[in-house]
Amino acid sequence: MEKFNKALEVAKRISDEKARQKRQYSAYDWKRSCFHFLGLMDSVYSNERKCMKSPMPMLFITIAGRHFQNKNIDSAEYYINKANHLLLTKKNPLEGKANVLRAYGRLYIEKKDYKKSLHYLLNSLEITRKSGFRKRTLETYKLLATAYKCLYNIQKENEYLLKYTQLNDSLRENERIALNSSVEDILNSQQDHDTSASKNFYYGFAGIILVSAAIIIMLNNIYKARQKIQDNAINEKILESDMLRRKLDGLHQEVVQLAIKSDPSFIHKFREAYSEFYNNLTTENPGLTANDILFCAFIKLNFSNKEIAEYAHLSIRTVESKKYRLKKKLGISAEMDLNKWITQY
């Protein structure tokens, strides 16, 4: 926030009006995004109003997205139309056109006009692919999977889910590499600074340290270095264990949230989190359908019948019937509890 406020102060001194408005819009838009992450909606609305002086299509699309979350479809459509009108009246880059097309695609998914949704989404995808907008392409893949799911086209749904997963993994890997590079630069800089400081310290006191004192200090430093190596080794083991635990906990929570939201990428993320269970289940039971595997995943996550019914949009009675048929497919005896069998599998 401090940096963005400084950017606004600098922008005020730009003499060219269009250039000044462009820089001010950029700073206000980033501040709006930060306040949104912080959950400070009054500040979000305040910065949105400032952005309205020279808006971009993505501003209206962002507002439309908020209305989608609140199920205000008419309001969302109003802001998407404003974004489209702005796109037609101003010279905007290709990314702006792709964003508007993708927004219309989402709108028609909400309106249950899935074929019309595909028309807009595929046009948006063509632009983002050619222009290399990978994050925008990722968003479109997810919406395409949703549209094909609603059309009961399992083949196309899985095709775009796979593309979504592969691109998402690639983007995450790039972010990880970039982050590690930044951290490495900081550590190297700090190491150089520490080395320089240590040299200055020893040079300053070298003339006044007696030989006997130097020997004592040297022995003490050797002891500390060995102790530090041991401590570092222990700390690294603890850190690795803690990071692994956090990663597993975080991945489990992510899978649960995807299931609750009926997210199309749920089963792919579940396969990543419980790869051993998934591979054993599908290898030993090749006759299982995608729906059967989905139910096994819900049970593995310890969801109750009521929760499964809610997340799968079924009645509790239907869930019980599906579990009964699933036991037969898996060859589980009538006395054995399906939940216990899957949990221990």
PDB file of N, CA, C and O in Angstrom, residues 4 19 39 46 56 73 92 113 122 136 146-147 153 158-159 169 198 202 222 229 241 294 304 311 316 318:
ATOM      1  N   PHE A   4       2.228   1.802  -3.483  1.00  0.00           N
ATOM      2  CA  PHE A   4       1.205   2.289  -4.409  1.00  0.00           C
ATOM      3  C   PHE A   4       0.867   3.757  -4.139  1.00  0.00           C
ATOM      4  O   PHE A   4       0.628   4.540  -5.067  1.00  0.00           O
ATOM      5  N   ALA A  19      -1.393   9.851 -20.025  1.00  0.00           N
ATOM      6  CA  ALA A  19      -0.379   9.032 -19.337  1.00  0.00           C
ATOM      7  C   ALA A  19      -0.598   9.069 -17.830  1.00  0.00           C
ATOM      8  O   ALA A  19      -0.446   8.058 -17.142  1.00  0.00           O
ATOM      9  N   GLY A  39     -10.173  -8.205   2.619  1.00  0.00           N
ATOM     10  CA  GLY A  39     -11.585  -8.241   3.003  1.00  0.00           C
ATOM     11  C   GLY A  39     -12.138  -6.892   3.421  1.00  0.00           C
ATOM     12  O   GLY A  39     -13.174  -6.833   4.082  1.00  0.00           O
ATOM     13  N   SER A  46     -14.249   2.213  -2.638  1.00  0.00           N
ATOM     14  CA  SER A  46     -13.687   3.554  -2.761  1.00  0.00           C
ATOM     15  C   SER A  46     -12.695   3.630  -3.922  1.00  0.00           C
ATOM     16  O   SER A  46     -12.732   4.569  -4.732  1.00  0.00           O
ATOM     17  N   MET A  56     -11.135   0.415 -17.343  1.00  0.00           N
ATOM     18  CA  MET A  56     -10.751  -0.590 -18.316  1.00  0.00           C
ATOM     19  C   MET A  56     -11.788  -1.711 -18.239  1.00  0.00           C
ATOM     20  O   MET A  56     -12.451  -1.890 -17.205  1.00  0.00           O
ATOM     21  N   ILE A  73     -27.275 -12.453 -11.114  1.00  0.00           N
ATOM     22  CA  ILE A  73     -26.929 -12.672 -12.517  1.00  0.00           C
ATOM     23  C   ILE A  73     -27.233 -11.431 -13.367  1.00  0.00           C
ATOM     24  O   ILE A  73     -26.447 -11.067 -14.248  1.00  0.00           O
ATOM     25  N   ASN A  92      -8.555  -1.150 -27.011  1.00  0.00           N
ATOM     26  CA  ASN A  92      -8.059  -1.994 -25.932  1.00  0.00           C
ATOM     27  C   ASN A  92      -7.274  -3.155 -26.512  1.00  0.00           C
ATOM     28  O   ASN A  92      -7.560  -3.617 -27.632  1.00  0.00           O
ATOM     29  N   ASP A 113     -27.390 -21.641 -20.744  1.00  0.00           N
ATOM     30  CA  ASP A 113     -27.312 -21.696 -22.207  1.00  0.00           C
ATOM     31  C   ASP A 113     -25.888 -22.117 -22.565  1.00  0.00           C
ATOM     32  O   ASP A 113     -25.044 -21.323 -22.964  1.00  0.00           O
ATOM     33  N   LEU A 122     -14.659 -20.532 -26.451  1.00  0.00           N
ATOM     34  CA  LEU A 122     -13.703 -21.010 -27.456  1.00  0.00           C
ATOM     35  C   LEU A 122     -13.057 -19.849 -28.210  1.00  0.00           C
ATOM     36  O   LEU A 122     -11.877 -19.911 -28.567  1.00  0.00           O
ATOM     37  N   ARG A 136      -4.978 -16.424 -18.239  1.00  0.00           N
ATOM     38  CA  ARG A 136      -6.326 -16.262 -18.785  1.00  0.00           C
ATOM     39  C   ARG A 136      -6.778 -17.561 -19.469  1.00  0.00           C
ATOM     40  O   ARG A 136      -7.943 -17.944 -19.386  1.00  0.00           O
ATOM     41  N   THR A 146     -16.564 -26.923 -17.131  1.00  0.00           N
ATOM     42  CA  THR A 146     -17.870 -26.783 -16.484  1.00  0.00           C
ATOM     43  C   THR A 146     -18.997 -26.828 -17.516  1.00  0.00           C
ATOM     44  O   THR A 146     -20.010 -27.504 -17.319  1.00  0.00           O
ATOM     45  N   ALA A 147     -18.818 -26.107 -18.638  1.00  0.00           N
ATOM     46  CA  ALA A 147     -19.847 -26.077 -19.680  1.00  0.00           C
ATOM     47  C   ALA A 147     -20.072 -27.474 -20.269  1.00  0.00           C
ATOM     48  O   ALA A 147     -21.225 -27.911 -20.444  1.00  0.00           O
ATOM     49  N   ASN A 153     -21.038 -34.004 -21.682  1.00  0.00           N
ATOM     50  CA  ASN A 153     -19.994 -34.443 -22.607  1.00  0.00           C
ATOM     51  C   ASN A 153     -18.750 -34.745 -21.768  1.00  0.00           C
ATOM     52  O   ASN A 153     -17.869 -33.912 -21.593  1.00  0.00           O
ATOM     53  N   ASN A 158     -13.309 -34.001 -19.491  1.00  0.00           N
ATOM     54  CA  ASN A 158     -12.025 -34.546 -19.031  1.00  0.00           C
ATOM     55  C   ASN A 158     -10.855 -33.966 -19.813  1.00  0.00           C
ATOM     56  O   ASN A 158      -9.771 -33.751 -19.276  1.00  0.00           O
ATOM     57  N   GLU A 159     -11.082 -33.705 -21.125  1.00  0.00           N
ATOM     58  CA  GLU A 159     -10.026 -33.123 -21.960  1.00  0.00           C
ATOM     59  C   GLU A 159      -9.588 -31.766 -21.421  1.00  0.00           C
ATOM     60  O   GLU A 159      -8.390 -31.495 -21.266  1.00  0.00           O
ATOM     61  N   ASP A 169      -0.226 -26.769 -13.119  1.00  0.00           N
ATOM     62  CA  ASP A 169       1.031 -27.288 -12.553  1.00  0.00           C
ATOM     63  C   ASP A 169       2.226 -26.540 -13.127  1.00  0.00           C
ATOM     64  O   ASP A 169       3.187 -26.234 -12.415  1.00  0.00           O
ATOM     65  N   SER A 198      32.426  -9.413   8.709  1.00  0.00           N
ATOM     66  CA  SER A 198      33.317 -10.251   9.517  1.00  0.00           C
ATOM     67  C   SER A 198      34.781  -9.895   9.267  1.00  0.00           C
ATOM     68  O   SER A 198      35.588  -9.815  10.206  1.00  0.00           O
ATOM     69  N   TYR A 202      37.524  -8.587  12.093  1.00  0.00           N
ATOM     70  CA  TYR A 202      38.778  -9.265  12.441  1.00  0.00           C
ATOM     71  C   TYR A 202      39.993  -8.402  12.107  1.00  0.00           C
ATOM     72  O   TYR A 202      40.997  -8.417  12.843  1.00  0.00           O
ATOM     73  N   ILE A 222      35.756 -23.164  16.472  1.00  0.00           N
ATOM     74  CA  ILE A 222      35.638 -24.512  15.913  1.00  0.00           C
ATOM     75  C   ILE A 222      34.508 -25.275  16.607  1.00  0.00           C
ATOM     76  O   ILE A 222      33.697 -25.950  15.961  1.00  0.00           O
ATOM     77  N   ILE A 229      26.686 -26.772  12.936  1.00  0.00           N
ATOM     78  CA  ILE A 229      26.410 -27.743  11.878  1.00  0.00           C
ATOM     79  C   ILE A 229      25.427 -28.801  12.353  1.00  0.00           C
ATOM     80  O   ILE A 229      24.480 -29.176  11.655  1.00  0.00           O
ATOM     81  N   SER A 241      10.213 -32.067   7.870  1.00  0.00           N
ATOM     82  CA  SER A 241       9.039 -32.789   8.365  1.00  0.00           C
ATOM     83  C   SER A 241       7.843 -31.864   8.503  1.00  0.00           C
ATOM     84  O   SER A 241       6.714 -32.214   8.153  1.00  0.00           O
ATOM     85  N   LEU A 294     -15.812 -41.206  -7.979  1.00  0.00           N
ATOM     86  CA  LEU A 294     -16.173 -39.976  -7.267  1.00  0.00           C
ATOM     87  C   LEU A 294     -16.757 -40.299  -5.893  1.00  0.00           C
ATOM     88  O   LEU A 294     -16.397 -39.663  -4.893  1.00  0.00           O
ATOM     89  N   SER A 304     -20.116 -37.632   5.319  1.00  0.00           N
ATOM     90  CA  SER A 304     -21.317 -38.375   5.693  1.00  0.00           C
ATOM     91  C   SER A 304     -22.245 -38.498   4.488  1.00  0.00           C
ATOM     92  O   SER A 304     -22.052 -37.835   3.466  1.00  0.00           O
ATOM     93  N   TYR A 311     -23.161 -32.358  -1.786  1.00  0.00           N
ATOM     94  CA  TYR A 311     -22.111 -31.972  -2.729  1.00  0.00           C
ATOM     95  C   TYR A 311     -22.323 -32.605  -4.109  1.00  0.00           C
ATOM     96  O   TYR A 311     -21.897 -32.028  -5.122  1.00  0.00           O
ATOM     97  N   ILE A 316     -30.482 -38.276  -0.094  1.00  0.00           N
ATOM     98  CA  ILE A 316     -29.791 -39.216   0.808  1.00  0.00           C
ATOM     99  C   ILE A 316     -30.141 -40.653   0.427  1.00  0.00           C
ATOM    100  O   ILE A 316     -29.296 -41.553   0.472  1.00  0.00           O
ATOM    101  N   THR A 318     -30.784 -41.803  -2.536  1.00  0.00           N
ATOM    102  CA  THR A 318     -30.003 -42.163  -3.728  1.00  0.00           C
ATOM    103  C   THR A 318     -28.554 -42.495  -3.352  1.00  0.00           C
ATOM    104  O   THR A 318     -27.956 -43.420  -3.897  1.00  0.00           O
TER     105      THR A 318
END
